[in-house]
One Martini backbone bead per residue (centre of mass of N, CA, C, O) as a GRO file, in nm:
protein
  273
    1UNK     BB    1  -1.811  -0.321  -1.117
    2UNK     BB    2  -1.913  -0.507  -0.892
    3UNK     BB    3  -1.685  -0.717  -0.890
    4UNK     BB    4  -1.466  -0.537  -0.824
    5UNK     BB    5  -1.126  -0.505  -0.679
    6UNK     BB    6  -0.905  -0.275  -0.503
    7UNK     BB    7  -0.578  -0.269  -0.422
    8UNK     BB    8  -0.378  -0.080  -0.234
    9UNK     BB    9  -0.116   0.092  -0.162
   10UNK     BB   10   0.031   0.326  -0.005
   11UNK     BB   11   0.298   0.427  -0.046
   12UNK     BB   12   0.366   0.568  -0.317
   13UNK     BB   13   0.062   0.487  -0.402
   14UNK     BB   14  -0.120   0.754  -0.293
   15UNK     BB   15   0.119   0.859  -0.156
   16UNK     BB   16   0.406   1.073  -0.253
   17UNK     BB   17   0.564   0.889   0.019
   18UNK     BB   18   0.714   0.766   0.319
   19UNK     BB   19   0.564   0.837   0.608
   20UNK     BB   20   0.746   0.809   0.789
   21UNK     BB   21   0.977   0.979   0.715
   22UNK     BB   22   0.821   1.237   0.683
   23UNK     BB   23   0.826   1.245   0.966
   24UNK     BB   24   1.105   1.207   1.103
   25UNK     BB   25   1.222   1.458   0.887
   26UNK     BB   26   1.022   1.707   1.019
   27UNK     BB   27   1.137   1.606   1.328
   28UNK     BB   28   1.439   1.553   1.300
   29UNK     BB   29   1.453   1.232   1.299
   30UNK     BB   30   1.672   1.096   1.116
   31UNK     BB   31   1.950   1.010   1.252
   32UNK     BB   32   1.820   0.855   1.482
   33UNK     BB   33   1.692   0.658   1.310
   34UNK     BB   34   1.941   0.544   1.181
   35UNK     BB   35   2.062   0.437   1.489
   36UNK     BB   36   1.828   0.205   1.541
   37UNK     BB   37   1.857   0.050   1.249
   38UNK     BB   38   2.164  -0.104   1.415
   39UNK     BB   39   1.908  -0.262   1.628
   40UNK     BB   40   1.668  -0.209   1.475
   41UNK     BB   41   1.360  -0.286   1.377
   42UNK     BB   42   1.130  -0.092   1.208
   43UNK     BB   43   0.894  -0.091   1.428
   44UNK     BB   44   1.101  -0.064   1.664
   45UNK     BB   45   1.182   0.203   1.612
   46UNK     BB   46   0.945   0.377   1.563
   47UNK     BB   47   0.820   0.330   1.830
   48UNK     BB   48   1.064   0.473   1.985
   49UNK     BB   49   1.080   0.748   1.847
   50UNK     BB   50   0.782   0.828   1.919
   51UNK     BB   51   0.901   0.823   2.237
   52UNK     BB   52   1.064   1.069   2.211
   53UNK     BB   53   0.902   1.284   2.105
   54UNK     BB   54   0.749   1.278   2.320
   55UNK     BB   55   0.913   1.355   2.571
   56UNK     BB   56   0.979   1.661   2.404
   57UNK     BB   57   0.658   1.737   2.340
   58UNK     BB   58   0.527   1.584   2.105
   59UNK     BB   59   0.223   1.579   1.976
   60UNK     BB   60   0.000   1.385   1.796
   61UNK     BB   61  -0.099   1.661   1.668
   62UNK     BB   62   0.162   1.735   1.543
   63UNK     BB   63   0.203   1.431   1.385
   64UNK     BB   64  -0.081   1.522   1.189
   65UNK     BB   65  -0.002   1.806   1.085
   66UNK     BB   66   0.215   1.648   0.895
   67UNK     BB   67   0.034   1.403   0.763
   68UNK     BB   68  -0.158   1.630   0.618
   69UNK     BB   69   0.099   1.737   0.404
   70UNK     BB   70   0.104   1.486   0.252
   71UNK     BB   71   0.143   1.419  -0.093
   72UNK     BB   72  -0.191   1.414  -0.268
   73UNK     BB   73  -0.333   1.388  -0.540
   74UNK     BB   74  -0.580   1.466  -0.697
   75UNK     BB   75  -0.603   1.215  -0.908
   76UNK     BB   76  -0.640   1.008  -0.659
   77UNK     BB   77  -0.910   1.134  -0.551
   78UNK     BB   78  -1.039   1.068  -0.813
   79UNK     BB   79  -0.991   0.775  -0.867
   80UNK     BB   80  -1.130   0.686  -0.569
   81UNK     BB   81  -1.399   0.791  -0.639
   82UNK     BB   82  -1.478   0.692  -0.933
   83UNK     BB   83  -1.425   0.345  -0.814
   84UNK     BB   84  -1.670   0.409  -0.610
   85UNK     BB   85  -1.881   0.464  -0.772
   86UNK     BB   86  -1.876   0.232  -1.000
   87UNK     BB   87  -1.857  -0.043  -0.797
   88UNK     BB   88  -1.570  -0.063  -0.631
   89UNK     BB   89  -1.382  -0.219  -0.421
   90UNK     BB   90  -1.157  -0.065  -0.145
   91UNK     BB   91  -0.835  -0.156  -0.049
   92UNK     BB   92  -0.570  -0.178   0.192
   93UNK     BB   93  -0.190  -0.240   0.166
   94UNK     BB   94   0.046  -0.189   0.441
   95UNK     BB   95   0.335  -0.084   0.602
   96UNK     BB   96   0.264   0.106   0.769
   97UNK     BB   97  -0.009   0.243   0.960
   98UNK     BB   98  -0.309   0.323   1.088
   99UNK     BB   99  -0.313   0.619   1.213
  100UNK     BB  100  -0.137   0.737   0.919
  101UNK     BB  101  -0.401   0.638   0.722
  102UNK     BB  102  -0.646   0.782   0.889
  103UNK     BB  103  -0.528   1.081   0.895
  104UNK     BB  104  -0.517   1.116   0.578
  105UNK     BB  105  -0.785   1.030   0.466
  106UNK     BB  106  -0.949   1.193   0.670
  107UNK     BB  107  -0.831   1.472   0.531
  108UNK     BB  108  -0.953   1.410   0.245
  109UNK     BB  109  -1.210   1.204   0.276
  110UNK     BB  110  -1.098   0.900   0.197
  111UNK     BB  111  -1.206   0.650   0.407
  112UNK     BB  112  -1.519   0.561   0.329
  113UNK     BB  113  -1.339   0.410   0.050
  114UNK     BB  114  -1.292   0.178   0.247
  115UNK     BB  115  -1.341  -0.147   0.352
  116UNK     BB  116  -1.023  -0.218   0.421
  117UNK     BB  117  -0.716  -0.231   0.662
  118UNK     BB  118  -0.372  -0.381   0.609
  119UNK     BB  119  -0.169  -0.316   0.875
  120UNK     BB  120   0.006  -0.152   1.104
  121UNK     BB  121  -0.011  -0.134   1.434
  122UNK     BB  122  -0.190   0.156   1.591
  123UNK     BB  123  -0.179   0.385   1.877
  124UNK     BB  124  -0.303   0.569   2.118
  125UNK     BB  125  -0.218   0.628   2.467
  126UNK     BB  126  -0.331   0.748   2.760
  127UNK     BB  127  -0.049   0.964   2.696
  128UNK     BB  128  -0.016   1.010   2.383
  129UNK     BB  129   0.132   0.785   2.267
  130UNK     BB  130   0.251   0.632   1.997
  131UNK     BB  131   0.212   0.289   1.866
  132UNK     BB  132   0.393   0.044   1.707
  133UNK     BB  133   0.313  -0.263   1.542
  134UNK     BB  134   0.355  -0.513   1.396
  135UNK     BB  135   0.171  -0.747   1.234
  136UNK     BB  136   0.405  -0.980   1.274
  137UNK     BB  137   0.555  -1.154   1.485
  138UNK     BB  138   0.851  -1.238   1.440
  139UNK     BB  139   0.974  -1.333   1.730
  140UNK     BB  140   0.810  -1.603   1.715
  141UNK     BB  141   0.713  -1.619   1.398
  142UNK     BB  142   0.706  -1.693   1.070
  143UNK     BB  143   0.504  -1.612   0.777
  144UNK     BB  144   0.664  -1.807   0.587
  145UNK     BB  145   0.767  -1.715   0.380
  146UNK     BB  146   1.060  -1.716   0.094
  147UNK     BB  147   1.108  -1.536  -0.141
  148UNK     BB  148   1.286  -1.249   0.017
  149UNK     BB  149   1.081  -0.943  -0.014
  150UNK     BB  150   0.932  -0.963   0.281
  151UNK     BB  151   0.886  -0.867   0.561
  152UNK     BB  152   0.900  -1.001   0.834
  153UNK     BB  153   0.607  -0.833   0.914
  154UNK     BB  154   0.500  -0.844   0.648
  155UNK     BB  155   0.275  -1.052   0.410
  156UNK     BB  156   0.112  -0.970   0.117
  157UNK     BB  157   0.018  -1.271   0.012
  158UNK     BB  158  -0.159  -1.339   0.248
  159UNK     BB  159  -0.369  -1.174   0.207
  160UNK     BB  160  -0.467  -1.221  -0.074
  161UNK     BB  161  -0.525  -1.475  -0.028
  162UNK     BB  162  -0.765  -1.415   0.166
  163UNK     BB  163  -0.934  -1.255  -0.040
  164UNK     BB  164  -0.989  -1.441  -0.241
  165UNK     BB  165  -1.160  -1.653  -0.096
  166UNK     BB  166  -1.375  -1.428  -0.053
  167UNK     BB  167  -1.453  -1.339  -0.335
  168UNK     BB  168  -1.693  -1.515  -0.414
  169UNK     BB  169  -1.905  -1.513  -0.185
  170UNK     BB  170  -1.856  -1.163  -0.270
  171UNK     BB  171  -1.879  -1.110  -0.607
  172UNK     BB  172  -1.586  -1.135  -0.717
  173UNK     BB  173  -1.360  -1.120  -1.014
  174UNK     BB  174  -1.172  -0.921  -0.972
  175UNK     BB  175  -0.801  -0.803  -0.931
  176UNK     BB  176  -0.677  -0.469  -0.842
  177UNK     BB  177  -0.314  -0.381  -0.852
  178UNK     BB  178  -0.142  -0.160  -0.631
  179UNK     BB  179   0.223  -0.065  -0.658
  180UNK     BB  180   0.586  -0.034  -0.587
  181UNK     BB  181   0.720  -0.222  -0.378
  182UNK     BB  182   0.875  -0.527  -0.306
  183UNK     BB  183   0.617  -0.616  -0.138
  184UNK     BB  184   0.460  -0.594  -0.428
  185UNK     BB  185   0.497  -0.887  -0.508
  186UNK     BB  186   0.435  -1.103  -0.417
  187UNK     BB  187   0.120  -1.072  -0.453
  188UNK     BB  188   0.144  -1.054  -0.778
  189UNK     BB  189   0.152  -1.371  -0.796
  190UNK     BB  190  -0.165  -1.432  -0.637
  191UNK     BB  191  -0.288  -1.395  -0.926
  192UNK     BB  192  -0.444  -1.397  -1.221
  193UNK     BB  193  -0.565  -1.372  -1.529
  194UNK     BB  194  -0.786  -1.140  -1.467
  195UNK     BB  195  -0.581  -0.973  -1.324
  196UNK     BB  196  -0.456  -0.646  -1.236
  197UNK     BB  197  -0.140  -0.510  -1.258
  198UNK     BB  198   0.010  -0.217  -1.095
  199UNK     BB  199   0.274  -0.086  -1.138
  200UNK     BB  200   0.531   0.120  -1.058
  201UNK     BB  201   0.753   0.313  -1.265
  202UNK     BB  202   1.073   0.252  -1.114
  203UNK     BB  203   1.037   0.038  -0.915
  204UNK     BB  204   1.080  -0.251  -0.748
  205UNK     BB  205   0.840  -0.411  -0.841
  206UNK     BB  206   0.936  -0.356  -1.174
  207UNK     BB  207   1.197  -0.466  -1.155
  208UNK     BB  208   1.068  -0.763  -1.039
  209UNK     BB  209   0.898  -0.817  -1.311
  210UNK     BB  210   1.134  -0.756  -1.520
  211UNK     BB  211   1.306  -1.013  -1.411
  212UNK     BB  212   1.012  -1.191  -1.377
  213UNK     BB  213   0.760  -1.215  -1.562
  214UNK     BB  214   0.685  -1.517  -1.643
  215UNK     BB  215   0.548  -1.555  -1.303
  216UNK     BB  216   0.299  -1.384  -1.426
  217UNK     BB  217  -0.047  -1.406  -1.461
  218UNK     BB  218  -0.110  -1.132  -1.490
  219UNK     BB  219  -0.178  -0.826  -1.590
  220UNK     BB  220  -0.004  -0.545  -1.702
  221UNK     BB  221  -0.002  -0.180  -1.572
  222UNK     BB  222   0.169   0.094  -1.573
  223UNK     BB  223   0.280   0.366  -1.369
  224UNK     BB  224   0.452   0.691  -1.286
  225UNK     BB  225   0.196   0.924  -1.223
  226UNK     BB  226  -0.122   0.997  -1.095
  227UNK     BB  227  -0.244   1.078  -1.379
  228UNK     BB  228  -0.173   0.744  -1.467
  229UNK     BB  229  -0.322   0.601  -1.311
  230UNK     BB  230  -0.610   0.710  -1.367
  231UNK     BB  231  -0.612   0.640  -1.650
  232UNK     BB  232  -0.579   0.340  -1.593
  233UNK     BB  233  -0.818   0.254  -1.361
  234UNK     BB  234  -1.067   0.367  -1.580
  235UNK     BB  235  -1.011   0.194  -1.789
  236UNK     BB  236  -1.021  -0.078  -1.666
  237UNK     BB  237  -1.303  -0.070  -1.524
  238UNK     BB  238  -1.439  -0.013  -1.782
  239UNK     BB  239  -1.250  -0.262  -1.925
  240UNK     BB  240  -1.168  -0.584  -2.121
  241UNK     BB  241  -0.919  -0.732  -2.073
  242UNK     BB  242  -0.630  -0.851  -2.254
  243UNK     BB  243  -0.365  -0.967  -2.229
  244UNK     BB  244  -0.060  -0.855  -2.127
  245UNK     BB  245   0.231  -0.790  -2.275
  246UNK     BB  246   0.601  -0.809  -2.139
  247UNK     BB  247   0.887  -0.600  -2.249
  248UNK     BB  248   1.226  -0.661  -2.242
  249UNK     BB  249   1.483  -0.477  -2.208
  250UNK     BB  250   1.799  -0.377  -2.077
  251UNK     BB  251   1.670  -0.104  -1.992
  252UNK     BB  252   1.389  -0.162  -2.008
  253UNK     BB  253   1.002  -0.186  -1.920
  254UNK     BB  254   0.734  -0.272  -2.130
  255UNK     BB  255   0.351  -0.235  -2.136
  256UNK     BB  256   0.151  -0.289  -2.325
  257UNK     BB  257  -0.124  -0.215  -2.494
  258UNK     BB  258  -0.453  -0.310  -2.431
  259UNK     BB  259  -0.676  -0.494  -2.566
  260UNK     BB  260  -1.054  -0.364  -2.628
  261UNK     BB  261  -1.365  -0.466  -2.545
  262UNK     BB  262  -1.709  -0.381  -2.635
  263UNK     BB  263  -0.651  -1.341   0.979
  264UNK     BB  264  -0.552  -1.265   1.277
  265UNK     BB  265  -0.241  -1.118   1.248
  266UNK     BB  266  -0.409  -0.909   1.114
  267UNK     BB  267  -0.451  -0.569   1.058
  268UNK     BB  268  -0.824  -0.444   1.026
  269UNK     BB  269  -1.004  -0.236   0.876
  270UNK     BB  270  -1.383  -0.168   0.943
  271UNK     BB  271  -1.575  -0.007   0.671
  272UNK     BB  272  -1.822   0.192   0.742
  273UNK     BB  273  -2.037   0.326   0.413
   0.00000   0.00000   0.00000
């Protein structure tokens, strides 16, 4: 399975939960992050209230023990483990941020299972208090994007790109895309007829995928909660599947069983394994 790339999602799609949210409602500042929400983007929201925490005297380790309890199934930890037995490069695209994708796999033990991390930057400063930065500087210039599901500050259809370009001379052969959220409809569409897309099922990428179904060259392969995923992506790993019909009712949006035969603006971290 050395062909194989696989790239997850973080938030909903590896933790069961917002990672964000997580925090600042754990944190009490529910209420007041929706006030910063009716004048401030999203990374520049957070990145205000981790620093109204610090001044509370909320510290990093503060919110580090809160972020080591986000909801993470055994379930996940046995997929990422066995797909990276398995000899599949195993990558994250993610719209949350490095720090808090960092100190959760840190205390799960699965950083080293991950070669590239796609998301937004973020360090903790001289004094102790968090900063969190868009991906895209959006203020500056559009990541280009039109599709209208990207936001501003992170197109991860870009990111695709930019792995497609590098994986023929890096000897992969197909990828392997799991996520959640609306951002992971545009990736979806830059897949091939050879990758397959996993949507969990009854989330908003599976909503777009089920009302444009026909634009997606990729098999289609849905899953619903940890225990599914585990079970759909080491079928996947495991066998050659061929192509697979996507069924849309007005209520549901069914995916057949498939027949199985015997860039700078981008913050990166690279791990060695």
């Amino acid at each position: 399975m050395a062909g194989t790339l696989i790239v997850f999602d973080f938030d909903k799609t590896i933790i069961d939960c917002d990672s964000d949210n997580w925090v600042f409602d754990h944190l009490g500042g529910t209420k007041r992050f929706d006030e910063l929400l009716l004048t401030l983007p999203w990374n520049t929201a957070m990145d205000k209230i981790m620093g109204e925490f610090h001044e509370q005297g909320i510290s990093i380790e503060d919110v580090k023990a809160i972020l080591n309890k986000a909801p993470l199934s055994l379930h996940i930890i046995s997929a990422i483990k066995s797909a990276y037995a398995l000899g599949c490069e195993l990558r994250i695209v993610s719209d949350a941020n490095l720090v808090f994708i960092e100190t959760i796999l840190k205390h799960h033990g699965l950083l080293d299972y991950f070669s590239e991390i796609n998301t937004n930057p973020s360090y903790v400063d001289n004094e102790g208090r968090l900063r969190i930065f868009p991906c895209h500087n959006f203020t500056t210039s559009s990541h280009g994007c039109g599709l209208g599901t990207c936001p501003p500050n992170m197109c991860k259809g870009v990111v695709i790109e930019r792995i497609k370009k590098s994986m023929l001379k890096e000897g992969k052969q197909r990828i392997i895309y799991l996520g959640d959220g609306k951002g992971d409809y545009c990736p979806s569409l830059k897949l091939s007829e050879r990758d397959q897309m996993m949507p969990r099922r009854n989330y908003p990428v599976w909503d777009l995928i089920c009302s444009k179904q026909h634009v997606l060259s990729a098999q289609i392969h849905d899953w619903a909660d940890a225990e599914e995923l585990e079970r759909v992506l080491l079928r996947l790993i495991n066998s050659n599947s061929t192509s697979v019909q996507l069924i849309s009712t007005d209520a549901t949006c069914h995916a057949a069983v498939p027949v199985t035969t015997h860039e700078p603006l981008l913050k990166v971290l690279n791990v060695t394994n």
